[in-house]
Amino acid sequence: MTKPTLFVLAAGMGSRYGGLKQLDGLGPHGETIMDYSIYDAIQSGFGKVVFVIRKDFEADFREKILSKYENHIPTEVVFQSITDLPEGFTCPAERTKPWGTNHALMMGKDVINEPFAIINSDDYYGRNSFEVMAKELTSLEEGSTKKFSMVGFMVGNTLSESGTVSRGVCEKDGEYLTGVVERTSIGYNADHKIAFVDENGVEQILDPETPVSMNFWGFTPDYFKDSEEYFVEFLKEHINTPKSEFFIPTLINDMVKKGTASVKVLKTESKWFGVTYSEDRQGVVDKLAELHATGVYPEKMF
């Protein structure tokens, strides 16, 4: 049975955090959050890791990150560039922002031919998340198409005390997703309730147990072709909008609404945490130290 691949999105600018947080040593021995994801993926049965990064920090990335994983799991690197667009499209001169998570995902099409999961490099997802995803991907029949999945987290377990966050807010029927909308300003309001401002400028309250996507998705490789087709349509409408982004939930939502794909929402015991803002850093350092102290992770992972 082919082992699934883990695809790690590591091309983000880290603008809110104030640096390349992908390379920040947060663990007690200088581990990055990615190290924990890779370790958990190996333990859970993933067979390869692909990283998408920006070309300008390739040297640092290879020296500080990839070198650690030698003799542990095969790795590959692909690159995201704002100028990498389909034939017939040219990146506007004023464009500086990356095209979004689904554009980054598209960079893996030439090196991934098996079911794969995709995660953010700067999010801690927890061992059980990788276990349930690996189990789902390995259970797919060979040649399966349009059978996608996602790890669902309760929104109340995914917030930062330091500012608002972006989350894919989900609706589901039984264990299957019926819709997901990317909300970019979720946080605590004056009454300490979880809220966001919708597209009409109206504050909406979320139940703490509302399932959200933390960008931990499972795909069959046909998703690359779907992405290319949708990206063309996205560019026709948004190419001259400087801050427009092609989000994974945007495409997933459209496919689910049209009934062209199914997305299973996977339950997990894991709790998410991450460094969205620099003020979050110490809390993450403390949590990782505790996970080592309680034996969840060994003193030396790599």
Tab-separated table of C-alpha atoms in Angstrom:
chain	number	residue	atom	x	y	z
A	1	MET	CA	0.000	0.000	0.000
A	2	THR	CA	1.340	3.427	-0.982
A	3	LYS	CA	2.038	5.621	2.008
A	4	PRO	CA	0.485	9.100	1.873
A	5	THR	CA	2.591	12.224	1.442
A	6	LEU	CA	2.623	15.236	3.751
A	7	PHE	CA	2.705	18.577	1.923
A	8	VAL	CA	3.880	21.460	4.127
A	9	LEU	CA	3.038	25.083	3.285
A	10	ALA	CA	6.144	27.006	4.334
A	11	ALA	CA	6.191	29.936	1.916
A	12	GLY	CA	4.294	32.407	4.116
A	13	MET	CA	5.700	35.846	4.743
A	14	GLY	CA	5.215	35.743	8.516
A	15	SER	CA	4.382	39.459	8.377
A	16	ARG	CA	2.252	39.605	11.538
A	17	TYR	CA	4.810	37.641	13.522
A	18	GLY	CA	7.734	39.811	12.404
A	19	GLY	CA	10.006	37.236	10.802
A	20	LEU	CA	10.375	33.802	9.273
A	21	LYS	CA	8.539	31.930	11.996
A	22	GLN	CA	8.969	28.686	10.040
A	23	LEU	CA	12.624	28.709	11.181
A	24	ASP	CA	12.019	29.846	14.784
A	25	GLY	CA	13.260	27.380	17.406
A	26	LEU	CA	10.402	27.097	19.910
A	27	GLY	CA	11.037	23.676	21.433
A	28	PRO	CA	13.352	23.080	24.428
A	29	HIS	CA	16.169	21.978	22.096
A	30	GLY	CA	15.529	24.546	19.362
A	31	GLU	CA	12.851	22.549	17.548
A	32	THR	CA	10.610	24.373	15.084
A	33	ILE	CA	6.882	23.702	15.012
A	34	MET	CA	7.498	21.924	11.705
A	35	ASP	CA	9.738	19.439	13.487
A	36	TYR	CA	6.795	18.284	15.588
A	37	SER	CA	4.577	17.942	12.523
A	38	ILE	CA	7.200	15.900	10.662
A	39	TYR	CA	7.836	13.704	13.704
A	40	ASP	CA	4.108	13.098	14.201
A	41	ALA	CA	3.675	12.374	10.485
A	42	ILE	CA	6.444	9.763	10.537
A	43	GLN	CA	4.971	8.129	13.621
A	44	SER	CA	1.547	8.069	11.948
A	45	GLY	CA	2.640	6.393	8.700
A	46	PHE	CA	3.343	9.140	6.160
A	47	GLY	CA	6.019	8.156	3.640
A	48	LYS	CA	7.339	11.431	2.194
A	49	VAL	CA	7.329	15.156	2.980
A	50	VAL	CA	7.147	17.903	0.360
A	51	PHE	CA	7.774	21.521	1.355
A	52	VAL	CA	6.674	24.548	-0.652
A	53	ILE	CA	8.862	27.561	0.136
A	54	ARG	CA	10.028	30.822	-1.393
A	55	LYS	CA	13.221	30.648	-3.391
A	56	ASP	CA	14.805	33.527	-1.445
A	57	PHE	CA	15.218	31.514	1.763
A	58	GLU	CA	16.070	28.160	0.195
A	59	ALA	CA	19.641	28.094	1.534
A	60	ASP	CA	18.558	28.734	5.143
A	61	PHE	CA	15.742	26.247	4.812
A	62	ARG	CA	17.945	23.453	3.510
A	63	GLU	CA	20.615	24.074	6.154
A	64	LYS	CA	18.386	24.521	9.193
A	65	ILE	CA	15.392	22.321	8.335
A	66	LEU	CA	15.919	19.681	5.669
A	67	SER	CA	19.285	18.507	6.954
A	68	LYS	CA	17.600	17.293	10.147
A	69	TYR	CA	15.300	14.880	8.344
A	70	GLU	CA	17.968	12.966	6.425
A	71	ASN	CA	17.743	9.232	7.169
A	72	HIS	CA	14.306	9.749	8.743
A	73	ILE	CA	11.969	10.379	5.790
A	74	PRO	CA	12.374	11.327	2.091
A	75	THR	CA	11.854	15.037	1.399
A	76	GLU	CA	11.405	17.306	-1.612
A	77	VAL	CA	11.209	21.083	-2.046
A	78	VAL	CA	9.089	23.062	-4.500
A	79	PHE	CA	8.823	26.832	-4.843
A	80	GLN	CA	5.957	29.339	-4.865
A	81	SER	CA	6.317	32.554	-6.854
A	82	ILE	CA	3.718	35.220	-7.582
A	83	THR	CA	4.794	35.130	-11.234
A	84	ASP	CA	3.989	31.418	-11.618
A	85	LEU	CA	0.642	31.749	-13.396
A	86	PRO	CA	-1.227	29.735	-16.062
A	87	GLU	CA	-0.551	30.409	-19.725
A	88	GLY	CA	-2.149	33.656	-20.871
A	89	PHE	CA	-1.815	35.463	-17.533
A	90	THR	CA	0.899	37.899	-16.422
A	91	CYS	CA	1.383	38.985	-12.824
A	92	PRO	CA	0.546	42.699	-12.384
A	93	ALA	CA	3.598	44.838	-11.614
A	94	GLU	CA	2.029	46.142	-8.399
A	95	ARG	CA	1.360	42.651	-7.020
A	96	THR	CA	3.480	41.791	-3.953
A	97	LYS	CA	1.200	39.429	-2.004
A	98	PRO	CA	1.347	35.651	-2.663
A	99	TRP	CA	-1.686	34.200	-4.443
A	100	GLY	CA	-2.818	32.167	-1.438
A	101	THR	CA	-2.855	28.657	-0.019
A	102	ASN	CA	-4.397	26.912	-3.020
A	103	HIS	CA	-1.823	28.486	-5.340
A	104	ALA	CA	0.938	27.212	-3.022
A	105	LEU	CA	-0.634	23.752	-3.113
A	106	MET	CA	-0.565	23.747	-6.921
A	107	MET	CA	3.243	23.840	-6.830
A	108	GLY	CA	3.280	20.183	-5.751
A	109	LYS	CA	1.654	18.769	-8.880
A	110	ASP	CA	4.883	17.448	-10.424
A	111	VAL	CA	6.147	15.611	-7.331
A	112	ILE	CA	2.972	14.217	-5.709
A	113	ASN	CA	1.110	11.339	-7.371
A	114	GLU	CA	-0.473	9.701	-4.329
A	115	PRO	CA	-3.058	10.716	-1.693
A	116	PHE	CA	-1.635	13.541	0.375
A	117	ALA	CA	-2.332	15.768	3.340
A	118	ILE	CA	-1.538	19.456	3.455
A	119	ILE	CA	-0.695	21.509	6.557
A	120	ASN	CA	0.646	24.905	7.553
A	121	SER	CA	4.270	24.954	8.667
A	122	ASP	CA	3.627	27.194	11.670
A	123	ASP	CA	0.690	25.359	13.260
A	124	TYR	CA	0.926	22.633	15.902
A	125	TYR	CA	-1.755	20.053	15.133
A	126	GLY	CA	-1.059	17.214	17.576
A	127	ARG	CA	-0.259	13.536	17.023
A	128	ASN	CA	-3.832	12.301	16.830
A	129	SER	CA	-4.587	14.645	13.935
A	130	PHE	CA	-1.897	12.967	11.850
A	131	GLU	CA	-3.063	9.528	12.918
A	132	VAL	CA	-6.674	10.066	11.830
A	133	MET	CA	-5.580	11.657	8.545
A	134	ALA	CA	-3.077	8.902	7.718
A	135	LYS	CA	-5.731	6.282	8.468
A	136	GLU	CA	-8.202	8.010	6.156
A	137	LEU	CA	-5.753	8.426	3.271
A	138	THR	CA	-4.471	4.853	3.447
A	139	SER	CA	-8.034	3.491	3.517
A	140	LEU	CA	-8.871	4.966	0.103
A	141	GLU	CA	-9.189	2.516	-2.766
A	142	GLU	CA	-6.432	2.796	-5.355
A	143	GLY	CA	-7.361	5.307	-8.036
A	144	SER	CA	-9.947	7.080	-5.868
A	145	THR	CA	-10.882	10.579	-7.012
A	146	LYS	CA	-12.788	13.452	-5.444
A	147	LYS	CA	-12.652	11.819	-1.991
A	148	PHE	CA	-11.256	14.542	0.197
A	149	SER	CA	-11.059	15.027	3.953
A	150	MET	CA	-10.181	17.554	6.623
A	151	VAL	CA	-9.302	17.504	10.299
A	152	GLY	CA	-11.878	19.561	12.162
A	153	PHE	CA	-10.989	21.577	15.269
A	154	MET	CA	-13.362	23.405	17.602
A	155	VAL	CA	-12.973	27.143	16.984
A	156	GLY	CA	-12.678	27.759	20.729
A	157	ASN	CA	-9.471	25.710	20.732
A	158	THR	CA	-7.843	27.653	17.908
A	159	LEU	CA	-7.795	31.319	18.910
A	160	SER	CA	-5.058	33.747	19.892
A	161	GLU	CA	-5.368	36.132	22.831
A	162	SER	CA	-3.157	38.550	20.913
A	163	GLY	CA	-5.376	39.325	17.927
A	164	THR	CA	-7.764	37.994	15.305
A	165	VAL	CA	-7.187	34.907	13.177
A	166	SER	CA	-8.349	33.440	9.863
A	167	ARG	CA	-10.310	30.199	9.935
A	168	GLY	CA	-12.404	28.162	7.521
A	169	VAL	CA	-15.765	28.006	9.321
A	170	CYS	CA	-17.472	24.706	8.488
A	171	GLU	CA	-20.952	23.288	8.243
A	172	LYS	CA	-21.519	19.552	7.984
A	173	ASP	CA	-24.164	16.878	7.558
A	174	GLY	CA	-23.195	13.873	9.632
A	175	GLU	CA	-19.480	13.376	8.998
A	176	TYR	CA	-19.408	15.176	5.644
A	177	LEU	CA	-18.733	18.832	4.951
A	178	THR	CA	-21.562	20.834	3.392
A	179	GLY	CA	-19.832	24.208	3.302
A	180	VAL	CA	-16.788	26.139	4.444
A	181	VAL	CA	-16.232	29.889	4.374
A	182	GLU	CA	-12.896	31.567	5.055
A	183	ARG	CA	-13.343	34.153	7.808
A	184	THR	CA	-10.376	36.447	8.278
A	185	SER	CA	-11.085	38.328	11.505
A	186	ILE	CA	-12.206	35.836	14.169
A	187	GLY	CA	-11.462	36.836	17.744
A	188	TYR	CA	-12.918	37.707	21.122
A	189	ASN	CA	-15.301	40.666	21.272
A	190	ALA	CA	-15.870	43.031	24.201
A	191	ASP	CA	-18.068	40.404	25.900
A	192	HIS	CA	-15.359	37.770	25.397
A	193	LYS	CA	-17.521	35.903	22.947
A	194	ILE	CA	-16.046	34.483	19.762
A	195	ALA	CA	-17.059	36.710	16.862
A	196	PHE	CA	-16.197	37.885	13.370
A	197	VAL	CA	-17.431	40.673	11.103
A	198	ASP	CA	-19.113	39.326	7.979
A	199	GLU	CA	-18.986	40.673	4.435
A	200	ASN	CA	-21.842	43.058	5.271
A	201	GLY	CA	-20.023	44.576	8.231
A	202	VAL	CA	-22.238	42.777	10.767
A	203	GLU	CA	-20.751	41.056	13.813
A	204	GLN	CA	-21.548	37.330	13.961
A	205	ILE	CA	-21.151	35.174	17.088
A	206	LEU	CA	-19.689	31.651	16.861
A	207	ASP	CA	-20.321	28.789	19.276
A	208	PRO	CA	-16.961	27.652	20.735
A	209	GLU	CA	-17.575	24.134	19.378
A	210	THR	CA	-18.109	25.293	15.786
A	211	PRO	CA	-15.857	23.132	13.573
A	212	VAL	CA	-13.196	25.044	11.678
A	213	SER	CA	-10.518	24.142	9.201
A	214	MET	CA	-6.942	24.697	10.346
A	215	ASN	CA	-5.758	24.008	6.808
A	216	PHE	CA	-5.183	20.300	7.525
A	217	TRP	CA	-6.717	18.761	4.402
A	218	GLY	CA	-6.517	15.364	2.750
A	219	PHE	CA	-6.654	15.095	-1.054
A	220	THR	CA	-6.431	12.602	-3.861
A	221	PRO	CA	-3.968	13.809	-6.539
A	222	ASP	CA	-6.717	14.737	-9.021
A	223	TYR	CA	-7.171	17.844	-6.846
A	224	PHE	CA	-4.228	19.445	-8.667
A	225	LYS	CA	-6.148	19.440	-11.967
A	226	ASP	CA	-9.238	20.856	-10.264
A	227	SER	CA	-7.091	23.610	-8.757
A	228	GLU	CA	-5.603	24.604	-12.099
A	229	GLU	CA	-9.037	24.881	-13.693
A	230	TYR	CA	-10.476	26.950	-10.843
A	231	PHE	CA	-7.392	29.167	-10.656
A	232	VAL	CA	-7.913	30.254	-14.251
A	233	GLU	CA	-11.455	31.348	-13.398
A	234	PHE	CA	-10.203	33.057	-10.228
A	235	LEU	CA	-7.616	35.054	-12.191
A	236	LYS	CA	-10.141	36.160	-14.788
A	237	GLU	CA	-12.047	37.904	-11.997
A	238	HIS	CA	-9.376	38.869	-9.479
A	239	ILE	CA	-5.989	39.224	-11.162
A	240	ASN	CA	-6.036	43.028	-10.829
A	241	THR	CA	-7.095	42.986	-7.173
A	242	PRO	CA	-3.742	43.370	-5.342
A	243	LYS	CA	-4.713	41.510	-2.166
A	244	SER	CA	-6.917	38.785	-3.656
A	245	GLU	CA	-6.035	35.230	-2.591
A	246	PHE	CA	-6.948	31.799	-3.918
A	247	PHE	CA	-7.793	29.967	-0.680
A	248	ILE	CA	-8.192	26.189	-0.374
A	249	PRO	CA	-11.599	26.585	1.369
A	250	THR	CA	-12.824	28.714	-1.560
A	251	LEU	CA	-12.368	25.839	-3.994
A	252	ILE	CA	-13.539	23.169	-1.540
A	253	ASN	CA	-16.710	25.105	-0.793
A	254	ASP	CA	-17.525	25.443	-4.482
A	255	MET	CA	-16.958	21.741	-5.180
A	256	VAL	CA	-19.026	20.670	-2.171
A	257	LYS	CA	-21.890	22.997	-3.084
A	258	LYS	CA	-21.883	21.652	-6.655
A	259	GLY	CA	-21.673	18.056	-5.451
A	260	THR	CA	-18.525	17.334	-7.456
A	261	ALA	CA	-16.526	16.152	-4.420
A	262	SER	CA	-17.092	14.768	-0.926
A	263	VAL	CA	-15.122	15.972	2.089
A	264	LYS	CA	-15.122	13.861	5.232
A	265	VAL	CA	-14.660	15.821	8.476
A	266	LEU	CA	-12.296	13.825	10.675
A	267	LYS	CA	-12.665	14.025	14.436
A	268	THR	CA	-9.517	14.465	16.481
A	269	GLU	CA	-8.579	14.530	20.136
A	270	SER	CA	-5.788	16.984	19.373
A	271	LYS	CA	-5.765	20.649	20.299
A	272	TRP	CA	-4.252	23.197	17.974
A	273	PHE	CA	-1.858	25.959	18.911
A	274	GLY	CA	0.469	28.222	16.995
A	275	VAL	CA	2.298	31.536	16.759
A	276	THR	CA	0.133	33.993	14.881
A	277	TYR	CA	1.547	37.037	16.676
A	278	SER	CA	4.885	37.541	18.415
A	279	GLU	CA	3.016	37.769	21.722
A	280	ASP	CA	1.944	34.129	21.262
A	281	ARG	CA	5.511	32.855	21.281
A	282	GLN	CA	6.093	32.262	24.995
A	283	GLY	CA	2.848	30.327	25.387
A	284	VAL	CA	3.892	27.972	22.604
A	285	VAL	CA	7.368	27.552	24.133
A	286	ASP	CA	5.751	26.572	27.453
A	287	LYS	CA	3.352	24.078	25.849
A	288	LEU	CA	6.085	22.354	23.865
A	289	ALA	CA	8.298	22.086	26.941
A	290	GLU	CA	5.429	20.409	28.781
A	291	LEU	CA	4.897	17.918	25.952
A	292	HIS	CA	8.542	16.875	26.198
A	293	ALA	CA	8.425	16.752	29.990
A	294	THR	CA	5.382	14.450	29.942
A	295	GLY	CA	6.930	12.062	27.417
A	296	VAL	CA	4.783	12.906	24.395
A	297	TYR	CA	8.020	13.697	22.564
A	298	PRO	CA	11.514	12.332	23.214
A	299	GLU	CA	14.387	14.598	24.191
A	300	LYS	CA	15.773	14.307	20.665
A	301	MET	CA	13.346	13.814	17.774
A	302	PHE	CA	15.860	14.083	14.920
